[in-house]
GROMACS .gro file of C-alpha atoms in nm:
model
  170
    1MET     CA    1  -9.011  28.401  16.348
    2ILE     CA    2  -9.282  28.195  16.180
    3ARG     CA    3  -9.535  28.493  16.184
    4SER     CA    4  -9.269  28.739  16.054
    5PHE     CA    5  -9.223  28.470  15.779
    6PHE     CA    6  -9.558  28.439  15.693
    7ALA     CA    7  -9.627  28.825  15.684
    8PHE     CA    8  -9.324  28.837  15.421
    9LEU     CA    9  -9.497  28.568  15.242
   10LEU     CA   10  -9.805  28.752  15.227
   11SER     CA   11  -9.673  29.086  15.156
   12LEU     CA   12  -9.463  28.912  14.876
   13SER     CA   13  -9.760  28.749  14.694
   14CYS     CA   14  -9.963  29.103  14.751
   15LEU     CA   15  -9.661  29.282  14.546
   16MET     CA   16  -9.673  29.034  14.285
   17VAL     CA   17 -10.046  29.033  14.228
   18CYS     CA   18 -10.050  29.430  14.236
   19GLY     CA   19  -9.737  29.428  14.005
   20CYS     CA   20  -9.925  29.230  13.733
   21ALA     CA   21 -10.231  29.381  13.735
   22GLY     CA   22 -10.201  29.600  13.437
   23TYR     CA   23 -10.112  29.275  13.260
   24GLN     CA   24 -10.358  29.073  13.016
   25LEU     CA   25 -10.314  28.744  12.897
   26GLY     CA   26 -10.408  28.713  12.504
   27SER     CA   27 -10.503  29.024  12.282
   28PRO     CA   28 -10.795  29.240  12.377
   29VAL     CA   29 -10.932  29.179  11.991
   30SER     CA   30 -11.240  28.988  11.969
   31GLN     CA   31 -11.194  28.629  11.820
   32ASN     CA   32 -11.422  28.764  11.571
   33LEU     CA   33 -11.209  29.015  11.443
   34ARG     CA   34 -10.899  28.816  11.395
   35THR     CA   35 -10.895  28.705  11.019
   36VAL     CA   36 -10.764  29.013  10.834
   37HIS     CA   37 -10.772  29.077  10.457
   38VAL     CA   38 -10.472  29.310  10.359
   39PRO     CA   39 -10.433  29.437   9.997
   40VAL     CA   40 -10.103  29.599   9.895
   41PHE     CA   41 -10.101  29.960  10.032
   42GLU     CA   42 -10.214  30.256   9.812
   43ASN     CA   43  -9.869  30.432   9.712
   44ARG     CA   44  -9.925  30.820   9.648
   45THR     CA   45  -9.546  30.887   9.647
   46ASN     CA   46  -9.304  30.933   9.412
   47PHE     CA   47  -9.144  30.605   9.523
   48PRO     CA   48  -9.272  30.316   9.344
   49MET     CA   49  -9.173  30.006   9.572
   50ALA     CA   50  -9.291  30.221   9.893
   51GLY     CA   51  -9.660  30.016   9.902
   52ALA     CA   52  -9.511  29.674   9.826
   53VAL     CA   53  -9.237  29.703  10.048
   54ALA     CA   54  -9.466  29.841  10.337
   55SER     CA   55  -9.727  29.582  10.276
   56GLN     CA   56  -9.507  29.282  10.301
   57GLN     CA   57  -9.336  29.438  10.605
   58PHE     CA   58  -9.708  29.479  10.774
   59LEU     CA   59  -9.784  29.106  10.698
   60ASP     CA   60  -9.435  28.992  10.837
   61ILE     CA   61  -9.494  29.181  11.168
   62MET     CA   62  -9.895  29.084  11.181
   63ILE     CA   63  -9.804  28.695  11.127
   64GLU     CA   64  -9.481  28.741  11.390
   65ASP     CA   65  -9.756  28.885  11.658
   66GLY     CA   66  -9.991  28.633  11.611
   67THR     CA   67 -10.282  28.842  11.705
   68PHE     CA   68 -10.413  28.883  11.345
   69VAL     CA   69 -10.449  28.591  11.069
   70PRO     CA   70 -10.382  28.726  10.716
   71THR     CA   71 -10.687  28.587  10.518
   72PRO     CA   72 -10.831  28.595  10.145
   73TYR     CA   73 -11.075  28.856  10.074
   74ASP     CA   74 -11.363  28.649  10.085
   75GLU     CA   75 -11.305  28.474  10.434
   76ALA     CA   76 -11.186  28.797  10.630
   77ARG     CA   77 -11.394  28.956  10.866
   78LEU     CA   78 -11.190  29.252  10.933
   79ARG     CA   79 -11.046  29.472  10.644
   80VAL     CA   80 -10.762  29.684  10.654
   81GLN     CA   81 -10.636  29.936  10.430
   82VAL     CA   82 -10.374  30.169  10.448
   83VAL     CA   83 -10.296  30.498  10.203
   84ILE     CA   84  -9.909  30.612  10.201
   85GLU     CA   85  -9.962  30.964  10.161
   86GLY     CA   86  -9.628  31.085  10.139
   87PHE     CA   87  -9.262  31.128  10.324
   88THR     CA   88  -9.104  31.416  10.538
   89SER     CA   89  -8.741  31.463  10.581
   90ASN     CA   90  -8.565  31.686  10.846
   91ALA     CA   91  -8.197  31.766  10.843
   92VAL     CA   92  -8.002  31.623  11.113
   93ARG     CA   93  -7.633  31.633  11.052
   94TYR     CA   94  -7.459  31.826  10.764
   95ASP     CA   95  -7.143  31.738  10.594
   96ARG     CA   96  -6.811  31.882  10.754
   97ASN     CA   97  -6.691  32.002  10.458
   98ASN     CA   98  -7.016  32.146  10.321
   99ASN     CA   99  -7.242  32.308  10.565
  100VAL     CA  100  -7.501  32.357  10.327
  101GLN     CA  101  -7.552  31.995  10.192
  102PRO     CA  102  -7.706  31.773  10.450
  103ASP     CA  103  -7.538  31.429  10.513
  104GLU     CA  104  -7.820  31.271  10.744
  105TYR     CA  105  -8.195  31.319  10.752
  106TYR     CA  106  -8.503  31.205  10.978
  107LEU     CA  107  -8.718  31.028  10.724
  108THR     CA  108  -9.094  31.018  10.847
  109ILE     CA  109  -9.358  30.840  10.629
  110ASN     CA  110  -9.693  30.956  10.675
  111THR     CA  111 -10.022  30.716  10.619
  112LYS     CA  112 -10.385  30.700  10.672
  113LEU     CA  113 -10.543  30.402  10.834
  114TYR     CA  114 -10.869  30.234  10.748
  115ALA     CA  115 -11.032  29.941  10.913
  116PHE     CA  116 -11.368  29.804  10.888
  117ASP     CA  117 -11.607  29.525  10.921
  118ALA     CA  118 -11.625  29.280  10.598
  119ARG     CA  119 -11.978  29.183  10.698
  120SER     CA  120 -12.159  29.517  10.837
  121GLY     CA  121 -11.915  29.754  10.699
  122LYS     CA  122 -11.857  29.930  11.023
  123PRO     CA  123 -11.569  30.161  11.060
  124TYR     CA  124 -11.333  30.073  11.351
  125ILE     CA  125 -11.052  30.318  11.255
  126ASP     CA  126 -11.130  30.573  10.972
  127GLY     CA  127 -10.854  30.741  10.839
  128LYS     CA  128 -10.611  30.787  11.153
  129THR     CA  129 -10.281  30.931  11.068
  130VAL     CA  130 -10.002  30.676  11.186
  131ARG     CA  131  -9.638  30.791  11.111
  132ALA     CA  132  -9.311  30.617  11.146
  133THR     CA  133  -8.943  30.787  11.168
  134GLU     CA  134  -8.608  30.661  11.078
  135SER     CA  135  -8.271  30.780  11.013
  136MET     CA  136  -8.132  30.799  10.674
  137LEU     CA  137  -7.759  30.839  10.553
  138THR     CA  138  -7.772  31.056  10.232
  139ARG     CA  139  -7.418  31.056  10.099
  140ASN     CA  140  -7.552  31.315   9.817
  141GLN     CA  141  -7.779  31.064   9.676
  142PHE     CA  142  -8.155  31.145   9.856
  143GLN     CA  143  -8.366  30.936   9.621
  144ASN     CA  144  -8.087  30.618   9.679
  145ALA     CA  145  -8.082  30.675  10.056
  146VAL     CA  146  -8.474  30.671  10.054
  147GLN     CA  147  -8.503  30.344   9.885
  148ASP     CA  148  -8.230  30.185  10.111
  149THR     CA  149  -8.428  30.336  10.440
  150LEU     CA  150  -8.771  30.214  10.320
  151PRO     CA  151  -8.740  29.866  10.444
  152ARG     CA  152  -8.671  29.978  10.806
  153LEU     CA  153  -8.901  30.261  10.813
  154SER     CA  154  -9.168  29.998  10.686
  155ARG     CA  155  -9.103  29.762  10.950
  156GLN     CA  156  -9.144  30.059  11.204
  157LEU     CA  157  -9.459  30.150  11.047
  158ALA     CA  158  -9.568  29.791  11.036
  159LYS     CA  159  -9.543  29.805  11.413
  160ASN     CA  160  -9.744  30.165  11.446
  161LEU     CA  161 -10.020  30.006  11.246
  162LEU     CA  162 -10.035  29.680  11.437
  163ASP     CA  163 -10.065  29.874  11.745
  164GLU     CA  164 -10.330  30.099  11.621
  165LEU     CA  165 -10.490  29.738  11.502
  166GLN     CA  166 -10.508  29.622  11.864
  167THR     CA  167 -10.700  29.892  12.003
  168ILE     CA  168 -10.987  29.773  11.803
  169GLN     CA  169 -11.334  29.696  12.018
  170GLU     CA  170 -11.588  29.504  11.870
   0.00000   0.00000   0.00000
């Protein structure tokens, strides 16, 4: 009875160790690269507030995550630049009364991510394409629908950008 109890405890502890083997405490990003300067995203779209909204969402997500610390330009070790290249939309659902006019779209934001060392200029990420997609109801007003969807889309983009930054190895 005691022998089977110890065998059970041993197998349970081995199972727990094996189950947690893939986890890591902390971030894989070096302490040296955690101070980050992020200017307003460059916006190459026809939507004037896209760069400002996406930049603010990225800073919010970065602060929530805690891996990186937003820092002024002079003090940052890592500099990040994001270029919003455009939006693409794919029709998902059409209005029941008008089969020609889509009522719902998937809106995708397409960006390029650049990250480099502020001291040496060494690029860590050089123009990697990062995308995010969100659903959008138009109700026959496409421009307004994009503006309404932009905060949610930018939040998803911010999470994707942060995931990419967390892969940086010094």
